[in-house]
GROMACS .gro file of C-alpha atoms in nm:
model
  334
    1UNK     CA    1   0.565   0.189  -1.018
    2UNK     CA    2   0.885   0.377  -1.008
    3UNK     CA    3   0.987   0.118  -0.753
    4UNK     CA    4   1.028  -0.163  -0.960
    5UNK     CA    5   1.155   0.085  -1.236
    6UNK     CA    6   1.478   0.171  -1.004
    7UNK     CA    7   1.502  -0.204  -0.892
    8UNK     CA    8   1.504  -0.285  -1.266
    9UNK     CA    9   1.744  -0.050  -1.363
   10UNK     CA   10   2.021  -0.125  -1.080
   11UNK     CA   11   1.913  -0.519  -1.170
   12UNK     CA   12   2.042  -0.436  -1.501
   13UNK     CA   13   2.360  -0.219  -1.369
   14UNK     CA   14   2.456  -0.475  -1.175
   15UNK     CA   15   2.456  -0.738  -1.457
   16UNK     CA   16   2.627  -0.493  -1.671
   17UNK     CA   17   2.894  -0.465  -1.383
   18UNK     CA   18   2.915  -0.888  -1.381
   19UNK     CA   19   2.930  -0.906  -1.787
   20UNK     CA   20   3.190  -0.660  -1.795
   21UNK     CA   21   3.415  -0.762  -1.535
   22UNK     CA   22   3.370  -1.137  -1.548
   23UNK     CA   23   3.434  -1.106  -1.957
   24UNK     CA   24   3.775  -0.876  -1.915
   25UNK     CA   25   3.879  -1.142  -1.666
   26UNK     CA   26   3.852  -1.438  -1.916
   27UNK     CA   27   4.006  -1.237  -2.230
   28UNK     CA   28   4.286  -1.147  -2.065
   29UNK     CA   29   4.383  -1.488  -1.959
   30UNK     CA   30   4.362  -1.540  -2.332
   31UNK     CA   31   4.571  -1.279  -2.412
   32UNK     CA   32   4.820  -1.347  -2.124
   33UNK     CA   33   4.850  -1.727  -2.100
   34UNK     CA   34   4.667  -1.874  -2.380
   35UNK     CA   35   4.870  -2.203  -2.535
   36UNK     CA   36   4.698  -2.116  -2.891
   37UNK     CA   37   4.823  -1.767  -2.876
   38UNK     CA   38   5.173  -1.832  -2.708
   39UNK     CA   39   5.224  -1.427  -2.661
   40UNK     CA   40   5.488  -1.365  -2.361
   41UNK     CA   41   5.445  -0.951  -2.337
   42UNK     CA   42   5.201  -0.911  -2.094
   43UNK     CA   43   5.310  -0.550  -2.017
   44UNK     CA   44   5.254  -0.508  -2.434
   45UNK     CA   45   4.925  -0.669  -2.358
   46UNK     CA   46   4.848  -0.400  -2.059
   47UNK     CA   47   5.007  -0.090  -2.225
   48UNK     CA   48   4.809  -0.175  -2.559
   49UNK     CA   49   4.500  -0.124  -2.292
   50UNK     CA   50   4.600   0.198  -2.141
   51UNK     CA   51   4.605   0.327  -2.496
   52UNK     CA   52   4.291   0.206  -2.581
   53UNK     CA   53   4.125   0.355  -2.245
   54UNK     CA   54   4.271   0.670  -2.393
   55UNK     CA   55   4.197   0.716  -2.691
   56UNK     CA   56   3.843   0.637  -2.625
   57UNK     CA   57   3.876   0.894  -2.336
   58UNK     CA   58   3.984   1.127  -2.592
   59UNK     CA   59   3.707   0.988  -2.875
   60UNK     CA   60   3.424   1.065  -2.640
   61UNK     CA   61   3.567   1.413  -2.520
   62UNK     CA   62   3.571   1.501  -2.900
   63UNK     CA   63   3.190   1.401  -2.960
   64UNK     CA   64   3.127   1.583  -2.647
   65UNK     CA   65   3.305   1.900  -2.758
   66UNK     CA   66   3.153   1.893  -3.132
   67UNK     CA   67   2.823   1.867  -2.984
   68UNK     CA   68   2.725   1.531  -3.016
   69UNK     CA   69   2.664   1.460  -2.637
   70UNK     CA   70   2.618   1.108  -2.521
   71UNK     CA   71   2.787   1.202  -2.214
   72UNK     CA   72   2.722   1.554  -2.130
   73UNK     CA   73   2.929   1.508  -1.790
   74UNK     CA   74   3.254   1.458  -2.004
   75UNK     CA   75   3.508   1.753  -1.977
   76UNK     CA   76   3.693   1.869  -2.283
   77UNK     CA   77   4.030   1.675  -2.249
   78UNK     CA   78   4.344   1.810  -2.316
   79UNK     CA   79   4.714   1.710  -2.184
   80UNK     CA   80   4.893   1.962  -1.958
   81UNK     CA   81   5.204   1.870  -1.803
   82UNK     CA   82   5.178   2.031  -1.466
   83UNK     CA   83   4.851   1.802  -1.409
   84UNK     CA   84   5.030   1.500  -1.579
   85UNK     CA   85   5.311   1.582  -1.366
   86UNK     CA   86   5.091   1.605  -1.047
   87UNK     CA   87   4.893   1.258  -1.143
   88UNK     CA   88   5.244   1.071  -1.191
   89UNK     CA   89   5.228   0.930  -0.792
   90UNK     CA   90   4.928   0.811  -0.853
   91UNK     CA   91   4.990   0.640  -1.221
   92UNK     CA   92   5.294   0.438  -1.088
   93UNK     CA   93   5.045   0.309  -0.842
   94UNK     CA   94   4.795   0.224  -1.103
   95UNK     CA   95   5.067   0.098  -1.310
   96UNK     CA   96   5.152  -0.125  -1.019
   97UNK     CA   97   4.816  -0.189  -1.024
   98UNK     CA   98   4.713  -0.372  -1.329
   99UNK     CA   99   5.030  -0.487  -1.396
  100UNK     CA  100   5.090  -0.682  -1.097
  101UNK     CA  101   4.696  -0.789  -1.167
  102UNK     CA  102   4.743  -0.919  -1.546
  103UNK     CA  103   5.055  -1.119  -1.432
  104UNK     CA  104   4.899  -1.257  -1.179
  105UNK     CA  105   4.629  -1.343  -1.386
  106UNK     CA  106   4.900  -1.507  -1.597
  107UNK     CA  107   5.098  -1.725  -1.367
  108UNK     CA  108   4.794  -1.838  -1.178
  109UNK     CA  109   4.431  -2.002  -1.299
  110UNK     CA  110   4.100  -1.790  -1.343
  111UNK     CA  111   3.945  -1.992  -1.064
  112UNK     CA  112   4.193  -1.893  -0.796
  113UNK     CA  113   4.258  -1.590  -0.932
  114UNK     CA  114   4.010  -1.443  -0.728
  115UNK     CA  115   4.197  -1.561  -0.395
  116UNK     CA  116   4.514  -1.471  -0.522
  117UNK     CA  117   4.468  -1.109  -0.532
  118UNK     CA  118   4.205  -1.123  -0.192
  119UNK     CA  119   4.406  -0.955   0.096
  120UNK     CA  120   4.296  -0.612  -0.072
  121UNK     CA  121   4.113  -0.561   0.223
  122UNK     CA  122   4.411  -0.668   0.461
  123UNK     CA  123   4.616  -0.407   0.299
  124UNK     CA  124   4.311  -0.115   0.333
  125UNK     CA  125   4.270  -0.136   0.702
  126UNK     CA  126   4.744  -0.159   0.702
  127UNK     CA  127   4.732   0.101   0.533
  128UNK     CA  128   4.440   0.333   0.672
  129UNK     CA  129   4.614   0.303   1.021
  130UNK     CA  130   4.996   0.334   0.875
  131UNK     CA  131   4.909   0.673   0.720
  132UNK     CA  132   4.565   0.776   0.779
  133UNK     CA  133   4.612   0.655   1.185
  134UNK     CA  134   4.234   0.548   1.114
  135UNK     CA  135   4.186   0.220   1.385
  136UNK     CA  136   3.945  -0.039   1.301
  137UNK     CA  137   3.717  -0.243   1.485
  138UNK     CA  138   3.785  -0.590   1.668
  139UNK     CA  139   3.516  -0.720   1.394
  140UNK     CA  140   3.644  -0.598   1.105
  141UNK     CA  141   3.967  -0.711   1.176
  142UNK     CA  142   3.844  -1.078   1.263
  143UNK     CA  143   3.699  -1.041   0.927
  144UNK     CA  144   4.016  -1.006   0.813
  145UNK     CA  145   4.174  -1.288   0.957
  146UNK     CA  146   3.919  -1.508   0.819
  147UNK     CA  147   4.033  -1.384   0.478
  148UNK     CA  148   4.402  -1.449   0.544
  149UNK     CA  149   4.285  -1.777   0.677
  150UNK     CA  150   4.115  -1.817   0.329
  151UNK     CA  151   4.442  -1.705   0.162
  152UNK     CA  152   4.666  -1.957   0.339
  153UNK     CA  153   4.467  -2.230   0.304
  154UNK     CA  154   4.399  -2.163  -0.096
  155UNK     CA  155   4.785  -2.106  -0.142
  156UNK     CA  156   4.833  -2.452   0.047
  157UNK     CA  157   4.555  -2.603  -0.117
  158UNK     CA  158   4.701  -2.523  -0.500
  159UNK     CA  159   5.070  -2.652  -0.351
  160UNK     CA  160   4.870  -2.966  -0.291
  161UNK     CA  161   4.718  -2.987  -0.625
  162UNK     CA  162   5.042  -2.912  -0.777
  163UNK     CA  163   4.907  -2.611  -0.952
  164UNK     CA  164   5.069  -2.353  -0.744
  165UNK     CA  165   5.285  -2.084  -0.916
  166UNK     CA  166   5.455  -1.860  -0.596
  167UNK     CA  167   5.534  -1.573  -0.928
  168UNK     CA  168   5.128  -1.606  -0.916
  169UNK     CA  169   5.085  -1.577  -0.539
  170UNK     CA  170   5.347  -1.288  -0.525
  171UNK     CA  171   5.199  -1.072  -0.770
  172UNK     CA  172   4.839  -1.156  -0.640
  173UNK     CA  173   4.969  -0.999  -0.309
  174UNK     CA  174   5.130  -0.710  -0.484
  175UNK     CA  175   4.808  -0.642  -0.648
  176UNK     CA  176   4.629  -0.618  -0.357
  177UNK     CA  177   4.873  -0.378  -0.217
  178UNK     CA  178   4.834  -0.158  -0.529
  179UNK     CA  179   4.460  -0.189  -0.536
  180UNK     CA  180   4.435  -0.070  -0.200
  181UNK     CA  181   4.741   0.227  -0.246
  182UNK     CA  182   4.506   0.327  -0.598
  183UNK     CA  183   4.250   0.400  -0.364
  184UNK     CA  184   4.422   0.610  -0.098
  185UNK     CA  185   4.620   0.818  -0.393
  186UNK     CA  186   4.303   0.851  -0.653
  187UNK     CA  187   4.141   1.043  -0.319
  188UNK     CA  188   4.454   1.275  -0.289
  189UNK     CA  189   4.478   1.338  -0.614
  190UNK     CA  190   4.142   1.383  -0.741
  191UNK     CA  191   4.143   1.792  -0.641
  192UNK     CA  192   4.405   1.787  -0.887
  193UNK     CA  193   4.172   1.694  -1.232
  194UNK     CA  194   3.857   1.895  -1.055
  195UNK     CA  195   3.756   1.596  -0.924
  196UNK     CA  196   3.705   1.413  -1.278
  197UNK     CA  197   3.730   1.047  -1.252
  198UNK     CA  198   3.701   1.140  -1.668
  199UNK     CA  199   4.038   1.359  -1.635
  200UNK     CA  200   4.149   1.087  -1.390
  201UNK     CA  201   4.176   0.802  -1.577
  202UNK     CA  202   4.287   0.980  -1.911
  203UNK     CA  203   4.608   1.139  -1.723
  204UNK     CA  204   4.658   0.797  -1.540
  205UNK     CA  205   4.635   0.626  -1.914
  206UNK     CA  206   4.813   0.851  -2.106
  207UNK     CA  207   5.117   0.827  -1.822
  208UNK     CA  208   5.093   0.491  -1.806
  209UNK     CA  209   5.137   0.444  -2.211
  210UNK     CA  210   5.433   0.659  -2.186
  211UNK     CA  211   5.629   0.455  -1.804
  212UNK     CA  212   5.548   0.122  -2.016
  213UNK     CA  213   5.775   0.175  -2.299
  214UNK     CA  214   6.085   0.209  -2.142
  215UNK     CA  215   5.949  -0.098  -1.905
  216UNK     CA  216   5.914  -0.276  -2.203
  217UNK     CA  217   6.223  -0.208  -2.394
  218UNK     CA  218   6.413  -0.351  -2.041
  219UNK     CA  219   6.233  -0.695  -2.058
  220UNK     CA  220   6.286  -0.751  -2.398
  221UNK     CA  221   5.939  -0.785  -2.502
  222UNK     CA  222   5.960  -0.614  -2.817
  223UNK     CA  223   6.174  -0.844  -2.926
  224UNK     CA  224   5.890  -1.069  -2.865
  225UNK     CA  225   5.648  -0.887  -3.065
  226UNK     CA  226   5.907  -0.909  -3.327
  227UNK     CA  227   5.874  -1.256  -3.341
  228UNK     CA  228   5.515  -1.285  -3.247
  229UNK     CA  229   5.356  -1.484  -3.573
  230UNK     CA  230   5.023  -1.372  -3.504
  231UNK     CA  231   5.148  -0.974  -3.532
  232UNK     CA  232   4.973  -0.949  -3.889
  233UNK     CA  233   4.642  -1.151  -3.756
  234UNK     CA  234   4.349  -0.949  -3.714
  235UNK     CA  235   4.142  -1.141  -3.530
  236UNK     CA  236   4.450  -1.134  -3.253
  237UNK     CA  237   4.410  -0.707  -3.297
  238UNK     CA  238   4.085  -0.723  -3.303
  239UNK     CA  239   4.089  -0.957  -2.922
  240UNK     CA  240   4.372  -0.698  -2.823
  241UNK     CA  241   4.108  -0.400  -2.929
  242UNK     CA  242   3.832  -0.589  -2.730
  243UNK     CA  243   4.053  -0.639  -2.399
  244UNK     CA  244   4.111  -0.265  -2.465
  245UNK     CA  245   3.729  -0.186  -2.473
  246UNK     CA  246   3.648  -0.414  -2.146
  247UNK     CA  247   3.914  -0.250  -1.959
  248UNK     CA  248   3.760   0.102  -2.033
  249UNK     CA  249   3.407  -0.036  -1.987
  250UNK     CA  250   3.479  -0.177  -1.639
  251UNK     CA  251   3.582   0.200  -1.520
  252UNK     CA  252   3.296   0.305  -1.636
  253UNK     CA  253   3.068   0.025  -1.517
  254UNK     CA  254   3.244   0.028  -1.196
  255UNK     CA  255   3.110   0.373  -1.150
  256UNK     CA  256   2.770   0.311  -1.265
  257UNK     CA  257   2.728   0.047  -1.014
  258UNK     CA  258   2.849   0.254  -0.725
  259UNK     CA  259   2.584   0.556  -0.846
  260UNK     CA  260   2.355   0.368  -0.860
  261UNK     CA  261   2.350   0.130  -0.565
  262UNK     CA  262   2.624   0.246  -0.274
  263UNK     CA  263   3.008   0.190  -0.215
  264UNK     CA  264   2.912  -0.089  -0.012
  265UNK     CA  265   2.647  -0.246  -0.225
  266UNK     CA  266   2.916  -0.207  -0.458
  267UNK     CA  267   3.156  -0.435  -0.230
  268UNK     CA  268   2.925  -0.688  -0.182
  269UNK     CA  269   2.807  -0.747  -0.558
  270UNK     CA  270   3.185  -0.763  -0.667
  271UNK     CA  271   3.262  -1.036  -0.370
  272UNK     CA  272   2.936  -1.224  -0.543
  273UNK     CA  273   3.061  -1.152  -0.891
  274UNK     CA  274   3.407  -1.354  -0.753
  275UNK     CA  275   3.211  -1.650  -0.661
  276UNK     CA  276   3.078  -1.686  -0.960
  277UNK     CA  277   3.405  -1.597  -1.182
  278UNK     CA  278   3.544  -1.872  -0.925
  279UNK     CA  279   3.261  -2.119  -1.035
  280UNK     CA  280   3.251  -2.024  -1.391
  281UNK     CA  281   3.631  -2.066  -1.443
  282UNK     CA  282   3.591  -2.461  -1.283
  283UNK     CA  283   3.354  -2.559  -1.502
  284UNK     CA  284   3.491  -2.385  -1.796
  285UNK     CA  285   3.840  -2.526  -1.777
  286UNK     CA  286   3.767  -2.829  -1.653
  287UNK     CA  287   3.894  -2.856  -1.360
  288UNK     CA  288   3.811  -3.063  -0.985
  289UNK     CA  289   3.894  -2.857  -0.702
  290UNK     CA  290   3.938  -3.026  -0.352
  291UNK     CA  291   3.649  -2.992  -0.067
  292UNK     CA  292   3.949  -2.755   0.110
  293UNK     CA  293   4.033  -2.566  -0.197
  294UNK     CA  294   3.647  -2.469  -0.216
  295UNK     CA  295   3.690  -2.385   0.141
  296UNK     CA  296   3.953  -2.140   0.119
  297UNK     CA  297   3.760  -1.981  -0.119
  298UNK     CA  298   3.433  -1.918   0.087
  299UNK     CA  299   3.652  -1.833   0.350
  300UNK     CA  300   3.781  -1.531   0.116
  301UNK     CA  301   3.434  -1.443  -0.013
  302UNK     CA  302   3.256  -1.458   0.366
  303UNK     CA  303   3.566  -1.280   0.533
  304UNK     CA  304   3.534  -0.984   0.260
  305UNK     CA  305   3.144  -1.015   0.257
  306UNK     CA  306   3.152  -0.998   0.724
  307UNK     CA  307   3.408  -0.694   0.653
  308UNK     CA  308   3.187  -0.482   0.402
  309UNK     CA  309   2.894  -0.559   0.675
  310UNK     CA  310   3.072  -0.477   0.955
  311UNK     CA  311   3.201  -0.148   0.812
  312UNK     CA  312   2.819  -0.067   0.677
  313UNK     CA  313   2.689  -0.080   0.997
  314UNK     CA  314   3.002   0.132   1.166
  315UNK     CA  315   2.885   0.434   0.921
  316UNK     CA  316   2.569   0.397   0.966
  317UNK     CA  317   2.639   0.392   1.359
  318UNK     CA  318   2.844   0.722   1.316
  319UNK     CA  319   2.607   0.923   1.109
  320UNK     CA  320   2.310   0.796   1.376
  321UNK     CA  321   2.510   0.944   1.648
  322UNK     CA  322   2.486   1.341   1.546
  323UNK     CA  323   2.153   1.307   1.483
  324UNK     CA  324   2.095   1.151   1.832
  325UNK     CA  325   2.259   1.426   2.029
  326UNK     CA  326   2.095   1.705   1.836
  327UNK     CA  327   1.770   1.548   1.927
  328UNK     CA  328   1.885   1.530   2.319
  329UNK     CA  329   1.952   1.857   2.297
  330UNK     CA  330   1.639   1.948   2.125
  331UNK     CA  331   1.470   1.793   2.386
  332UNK     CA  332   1.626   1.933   2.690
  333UNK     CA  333   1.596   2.264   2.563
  334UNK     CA  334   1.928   2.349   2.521
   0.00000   0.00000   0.00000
């Protein structure tokens, strides 16, 4: 049955995909906004991430070099600055990136987090046609204005609640304007590392440890960590070291998942993984959400869910076509 041997095995890929990601979402909000840990660095918080990806980048590329292979596709790391030099684009966008997503994480709640950062999509088919001139489809773009719709009406919908941060809202939009940049640039530059999403996301790391400091120094926030009483705690390290972890993990995972299922497939389980994050959060924290609030957020989730359809059956109409015309031409003789 190697059927229900492949079902099981992307069954259990695509839990891995929901542990990880739904997990990294919750710590962080611990780490970002908690009112027991009352730390206010949350580029600390991100840069002590990017160091952890790294080093475990680095960890792994060592076992792989001395022999003991659990990951046999792992290239021997090692820094040069031409390549670090040639990634830089690239790692200001990915410092955008998860910046822009942690404080948004902070100055809004897990349960509209999710609509928060949603015009991701918005910004891919912008920015395909800005500088790829790529058009899309009158479908895909209604699908789009269903998840604007679902934007506007969350935004109005926390105003109404009284739970609306507009810091939130503005860095949720940034976000999604980095998330969808990451992509463009990670294609460009991916030639550059041999087209190692390993060498990838060590460069991008390792940069983004090194832009952060100076970013840091600026806002003061090691002044904060100064006079952060939980500095000698380990159980706060060892939360920081676990965030860390996660946020390597969900590269990783993120990967898996797309292996293993499709791009697409991919889309579609991370739209369900929302919902439930959404629902999880609500009951978690204890919160009531209005019948419109709800609303806005199905709007979000069906709007990305009609776009990833849409756009699945657009490929598969365009790889169909070739094949149709060489069989015409088959046929005729030609």
């Amino acid at each position: 049955a190697p059927f229900v041997l492949r079902a099981l095995r992307i069954a259990l890929v695509v839990c891995l995909y929901w542990f990880t990601s739904i997990t990294m979402v919750f710590l962080n909000k611990y780490l970002l906004d908690s009112p027991s840990l009352r730390l206010d660095a949350p580029l600390f918080v991100t840069f002590f991430q990017c160091a952890v990806t790294a080093a475990l980048c680095l960890g792994l590329s060592l076992g792989t070099a001395c022999g003991h292979s659990s990951c046999p596709s792992l290239p021997t790391l090692r820094l040069d600055p031409k390549v670090s030099r040639s990634v830089l684009p690239l790692s200001i966008v990915f410092i955008g990136m998860i910046t822009s997503n942690n404080l948004c994480l902070k100055y809004v709640g897990v349960a509209f987090y999710n609509v928060g950062r949603s015009l991701t999509t918005v910004f891919n088919v912008l920015l395909s046609y800005v500088l790829l001139k790529q058009t899309t489809s009158l479908y895909a773009l209604l699908a789009c204005g269903v998840i604007i719709g679902g934007f506007w009406l969350g935004v109005d919908q926390e105003g109404a609640e009284g739970t609306l941060s507009w810091t939130g809202i503005f860095f949720g939009v940034l976000a999604s304007l980095c998330v969808s940049l990451n992509a463009i640039y990670t294609k460009k530059v991916l030639p550059v590392v041999d087209g190692s999403i390993w060498r990838l996301t060590f460069y991008n790391n390792v940069n983004a440890c090194v832009l952060f400091l100076p970013l840091m120094m600026l806002l003061g926030e090691f002044h904060t960590l100064y006079r952060f009483d939980k500095l000698g705690s380990p159980s706060f390290w060892g939360m920081m070291t676990l965030g860390g972890v996660f946020g390597f993990a969900i590269g990783y995972v993120t990967g898996l998942q797309i292996k293993f299922t499709s791009p697409l497939t991919h889309n579609v389980s991370g739209t369900a993984k929302a919902c439930a994050q959404t629902v999880l959060a609500v009951v978690y924290f204890e919160e009531t959400k209005s019948f419109l609030w709800w609303t806005s957020n199905l709007m979000v989730l069906g709007g990305s869910f009609a776009y990833t359809w849409v756009k699945g059956l657009e490929m598969r109409k365009e790889q169909e076509e070739p094949n149709l015309k060489s069989n015409e031409k088959n046929e005729t003789g030609v």
